[in-house]
Amino acid sequence: MKKLILPILAAALFLPTGGIASDPQASPSAVKLDKAEAAAFAAQFFEQKEVKEQLAGALLVIVKDGQVLLNKGYGYADMATKRPIDADKTLFRLASVSKLFTSAGIMQLAEAGKVDLDKDVQTYLPDLQIPNTTGAPLTLKHLMTHTTGFDNTDSLDSDKAYTLKDYLKNMMPTVVRKPGEAFRYDNFAFTLQGYIIEKISGLTFQDYVRKNMFKPLGMDRSSFIFNDEVRKAIATPHNNNLEPIAQIPNVPDNSPQGGMFSTGADMAKFMLAMLNGGQAGGERFLTEASINAMEHTSVTIHPDIPGVGYAFETNYPKDYNGYTVVEKGGDLAGFHSNLWLMPGQNTGMFLALNSDKGNLRLPFFEQFMSRYFPKTDAGPAFVKPAPDKQQLLRFEGLYRHLRTPVLRYDITAADGALIVRDALGTHTLRQAGDLLFYDEEGTPAGFKLDADGNIVYFSYNMPDSWAEKIPEPAKFSDVPEAHPYAKSIYYLVQLGALPGGTAEFKPDMPITRGQFLAQLMPLAGFQLSTQPSVFSDTKGSPYEAAIQTAADYGIVQGLPVSIFGPNQALTREQAATFIWRMVKISLNAAPVKSDLRTPASPWASEGVQYIVGQQLFGPDVQAAGGALEYRPKDQMLNKEAAELIYKLIQKLF
């Protein structure tokens, strides 16, 4: 079974939401940041009740004006043994903060004239072919700014050990959207950058980074290889219940997209060099021009909204308080991190955590900025007079998240504002400029037009991807608008879970086991498996990849004699069990007790009770004598499957 956080969880759990109050000691004017003040602030932060309840261990580094103000561990490297964190020696996984080093390697090669950032990357990959249906070149700039247009952008979890080249050959996606057109977080792009570094330098990625970055910066304990030395020094990851979990392997073995291990002392050296124009003592690892290019906003949906640099990104813009902040976050099972640089203030912060509980990065950054770099202006100036509903109608519609289609924005116009409904609730956006809006908390939102002036993309509070506006679907002849299941059916067509463009939907036909998983798995953001099927009867099936993906994550276990039955009709209790396993594994969902008129099979009882208890059904479930009649052993119909998936999305996302 896969051990990484599932895509749904990664996208939904670590969005920039708060929950811990701002620093009560913060004053309207900035407090001077020095060593004593940094130590006092950190002690106060980690002593807060809400923080202590969420903390396994943390590593915090603060640098300013060429000095390390703080490099200290809080909590435990391992809660069970109470092993303390040694900020100079204890290793934390950086996850995607590793991407900064990968793109720095590309910039070094560009400085040496060995690569051209605007040249088609296929030039550097004679032994690999990147499928590209767009006719537009894919460049290194696209790789570094998450604008590749790949159909799959997430590195596939695997228990198999891969070299970098073999991984790329087996997992190569296709460019299906014009490169540079839209931002969608792209792990695969950084894996590809690592291989280009290998091809151009003649060194393995790990050896290149060690020679050209770790050595000149004095980062003696950092590594991209999970070797015995790393295993001895690494902190223990903990889950959402602060229980220890197993370390996950690097896939591929050096993982340029997220496989770096480092200490607080080493990350302090990196930040100091970045803030010093690439200079570290007598050594230089990048020119000042390259540093500026990396930190520059290369891609943004609107000029007034912070965007994406070369590996840098925007996670918490409402708390930048008018300052220029460049940052990078990282998330893996049991490890979460964030690095912030404020070039104009010569200040950097790095926070790493070894548990999945909560998201302490946001309250830390809120409180830090409020205390040392408070907001000095009155906030955005809104358009006056505020536009009326008619003027805002062009923004209305359903917008689908590019990276995780289950996440979406439903936008409606009102007099003076846009009402946005998403996984985090309901928000009111007020207009501050052409295609520019802000919500009640000051979080910016922007829209992008196509060449014909039509709204095509929206960016708001999900920092790992823009969302695309989805046209209204064509209607099926057998699903009129008055059909009791029409809303769920057409909603899933818009999200891409159900195929559109056919004359009939056949709502009363039974759905097969394979069809159901083919609808469910991609919608939730899973990159479909490329591994051989574990079931003898799914090889060659159009649903093989979806079924194998579900098997990889423990969502399905098959039928007796190592078969799955992809073309067998799905029973209602089987569908309930698939959903229950998915939410239990990915979201730690708790069992729900329900009063059922007809009991389910013992193996399906928890799943059916969960579905009924969460009311994930339509008119197909009726009350009968005080209990609900789910009909667990009946075949599930196409319309009922659509209602189940639709209600799941509405309930959880």
XYZ file of C-alpha atoms in Angstrom, residues 343-600:
258
model
C 15.481 40.493 0.132
C 14.731 44.165 0.838
C 15.018 43.564 4.595
C 17.941 41.113 4.327
C 15.898 38.641 6.375
C 15.142 34.941 6.025
C 13.158 32.342 7.968
C 12.957 28.570 7.705
C 10.483 26.419 9.632
C 10.370 22.614 9.417
C 7.905 20.311 11.209
C 7.832 16.546 11.692
C 4.109 15.868 11.949
C 0.970 16.162 9.838
C -1.081 17.746 12.611
C -2.293 21.253 11.880
C -0.362 23.815 9.867
C 1.891 25.855 12.157
C 3.598 27.563 9.242
C 0.768 30.038 8.705
C 0.347 31.222 12.329
C 4.132 31.497 12.658
C 4.379 33.684 9.578
C 1.332 35.776 10.553
C 2.720 36.476 13.999
C 6.287 37.054 12.773
C 5.216 39.592 10.144
C 2.767 41.295 12.481
C 5.520 41.823 15.044
C 8.532 42.722 12.933
C 7.144 43.874 9.587
C 3.608 45.132 10.270
C 1.300 46.478 7.616
C 1.836 50.176 7.005
C -0.998 50.953 4.587
C -4.788 50.773 4.740
C -5.043 47.807 2.398
C -6.478 47.622 -1.113
C -8.464 50.490 -2.580
C -11.704 49.096 -3.958
C -13.403 50.268 -7.114
C -15.917 53.068 -6.481
C -18.720 52.958 -7.154
C -18.759 49.195 -6.659
C -19.817 47.339 -9.811
C -23.351 46.029 -9.907
C -24.357 42.440 -10.511
C -24.752 42.921 -14.250
C -21.169 44.159 -14.559
C -19.854 41.129 -12.676
C -21.830 38.442 -14.510
C -18.916 37.591 -16.810
C -17.027 36.126 -13.830
C -19.810 33.699 -12.886
C -19.333 29.981 -13.351
C -17.702 26.801 -12.135
C -13.900 26.789 -12.043
C -12.007 23.488 -11.817
C -8.652 23.291 -10.035
C -6.017 22.289 -12.586
C -4.019 20.045 -10.260
C -6.812 18.425 -8.211
C -10.112 18.500 -10.125
C -12.174 17.606 -7.043
C -11.333 21.086 -5.743
C -13.397 23.782 -7.416
C -14.736 27.315 -7.125
C -18.404 28.127 -7.694
C -18.612 31.868 -8.391
C -21.825 33.893 -8.525
C -22.261 37.628 -9.007
C -24.039 39.958 -6.601
C -24.357 43.707 -6.428
C -20.903 44.981 -5.512
C -19.188 41.616 -5.053
C -18.499 38.086 -6.211
C -19.593 35.234 -3.948
C -17.130 32.324 -4.043
C -17.911 28.878 -2.640
C -15.042 26.422 -2.309
C -13.537 23.759 -0.040
C -12.831 26.389 2.634
C -16.319 27.888 2.765
C -18.004 30.956 1.306
C -16.107 34.161 0.564
C -16.951 37.650 -0.654
C -14.609 39.198 -3.222
C -14.669 42.947 -3.845
C -13.131 44.482 -6.935
C -9.949 46.560 -6.617
C -8.985 46.777 -10.285
C -9.401 45.227 -13.685
C -9.553 41.442 -13.053
C -8.315 42.043 -9.461
C -10.303 41.282 -6.275
C -9.693 40.867 -2.529
C -11.637 38.894 0.073
C -12.592 39.928 3.614
C -9.174 38.964 5.001
C -7.152 40.676 2.289
C -6.324 37.582 0.246
C -5.986 38.610 -3.418
C -7.784 36.905 -6.294
C -7.313 37.387 -10.007
C -8.693 36.330 -13.359
C -6.998 35.771 -16.726
C -8.454 36.386 -20.170
C -7.836 34.538 -23.415
C -6.994 36.289 -26.686
C -10.686 36.907 -27.336
C -11.287 38.565 -23.968
C -13.052 35.600 -22.338
C -12.413 34.633 -18.715
C -10.395 31.399 -18.740
C -8.469 31.131 -15.418
C -8.947 32.116 -11.778
C -6.402 32.196 -8.944
C -7.300 32.646 -5.293
C -6.623 30.690 -2.082
C -5.310 27.360 -3.388
C -1.657 28.226 -3.981
C -0.628 25.141 -5.935
C -2.642 25.788 -9.089
C -4.898 28.102 -11.003
C -8.425 26.986 -11.795
C -9.943 26.902 -15.270
C -13.429 28.100 -16.073
C -15.557 25.207 -17.285
C -18.214 25.724 -19.957
C -21.736 24.513 -19.356
C -21.963 20.864 -20.492
C -24.031 19.696 -23.431
C -27.211 17.981 -22.271
C -27.934 14.271 -22.583
C -31.163 13.403 -24.336
C -32.129 11.081 -21.473
C -31.262 13.481 -18.621
C -33.526 16.542 -18.859
C -32.925 19.422 -16.464
C -35.891 18.306 -14.387
C -34.367 14.842 -13.864
C -33.872 14.228 -10.103
C -30.200 13.358 -10.680
C -29.472 16.006 -13.343
C -27.533 18.334 -11.029
C -25.051 15.677 -9.918
C -24.653 14.186 -13.407
C -23.909 17.491 -15.146
C -21.675 18.671 -12.305
C -19.453 15.601 -12.746
C -19.415 16.131 -16.508
C -18.095 19.637 -15.893
C -15.397 18.331 -13.539
C -14.342 15.749 -16.125
C -15.355 12.708 -14.107
C -18.083 11.736 -16.583
C -17.634 11.859 -20.350
C -19.702 14.485 -22.129
C -20.558 14.893 -25.765
C -22.538 11.657 -26.105
C -26.233 11.523 -26.921
C -27.272 9.417 -23.919
C -26.089 8.942 -20.355
C -28.243 5.868 -19.622
C -28.941 6.838 -16.022
C -30.826 3.641 -15.195
C -28.127 1.259 -16.434
C -25.935 -0.483 -13.836
C -22.402 0.898 -13.534
C -19.490 -1.532 -13.568
C -16.759 -1.800 -10.958
C -14.170 -0.529 -13.429
C -16.277 2.406 -14.605
C -16.839 3.598 -11.050
C -13.134 3.686 -10.197
C -12.312 5.340 -13.527
C -14.652 8.185 -12.521
C -13.473 8.440 -8.933
C -9.667 8.157 -9.042
C -8.645 10.920 -11.513
C -11.221 13.315 -10.074
C -9.544 13.090 -6.671
C -6.177 14.070 -8.150
C -4.507 10.659 -8.310
C -1.865 10.212 -10.981
C -2.889 6.919 -12.508
C -0.550 4.011 -11.944
C 1.797 2.766 -14.652
C 2.556 -0.424 -12.731
C 1.498 -3.872 -13.996
C -1.906 -4.895 -12.758
C -2.039 -7.182 -9.740
C -5.312 -8.618 -11.073
C -5.242 -11.170 -13.866
C -8.519 -9.974 -15.409
C -7.769 -6.227 -15.652
C -4.829 -6.418 -18.074
C -5.874 -4.589 -21.234
C -9.015 -3.182 -19.645
C -9.674 0.531 -20.322
C -9.979 0.834 -16.537
C -6.719 -0.985 -15.723
C -4.758 2.092 -14.590
C -7.558 3.388 -12.348
C -8.085 -0.030 -10.775
C -4.363 -0.510 -10.159
C -4.106 2.956 -8.607
C -6.938 2.084 -6.225
C -5.199 -1.204 -5.408
C -1.905 0.608 -4.744
C -3.589 2.753 -2.102
C -5.583 -0.079 -0.502
C -8.933 1.241 -1.749
C -9.727 -2.029 -3.514
C -8.662 -5.545 -2.633
C -10.233 -7.543 -5.443
C -12.325 -10.683 -5.503
C -11.204 -14.230 -4.705
C -8.602 -15.925 -6.936
C -6.714 -12.673 -7.684
C -9.314 -11.159 -9.986
C -11.151 -7.843 -9.843
C -14.116 -8.206 -12.184
C -13.837 -4.815 -13.948
C -16.918 -5.485 -16.091
C -19.074 -6.866 -13.299
C -21.949 -4.708 -12.112
C -21.017 -2.724 -9.001
C -23.160 -3.366 -5.955
C -24.185 -0.501 -3.719
C -22.279 -1.940 -0.768
C -19.126 -2.329 -2.889
C -19.331 1.332 -3.912
C -19.801 2.338 -0.277
C -16.772 0.278 0.738
C -14.540 1.871 -1.915
C -15.518 5.357 -0.740
C -15.144 4.453 2.926
C -11.647 3.056 2.439
C -10.580 6.156 0.507
C -11.728 8.654 3.133
C -10.477 6.489 5.994
C -6.991 6.173 4.497
C -6.646 9.718 3.231
C -8.587 11.759 5.794
C -8.574 9.557 8.905
C -12.377 9.535 8.738
C -14.119 8.026 11.749
C -16.829 5.340 11.502
C -20.441 6.491 11.545
C -23.339 4.571 13.086
C -26.522 4.423 11.020
C -29.896 2.759 11.427
C -30.255 0.463 8.393
C -33.383 -1.464 7.515
C -31.474 -4.066 5.497
C -28.046 -4.912 6.930
C -25.013 -4.946 4.654
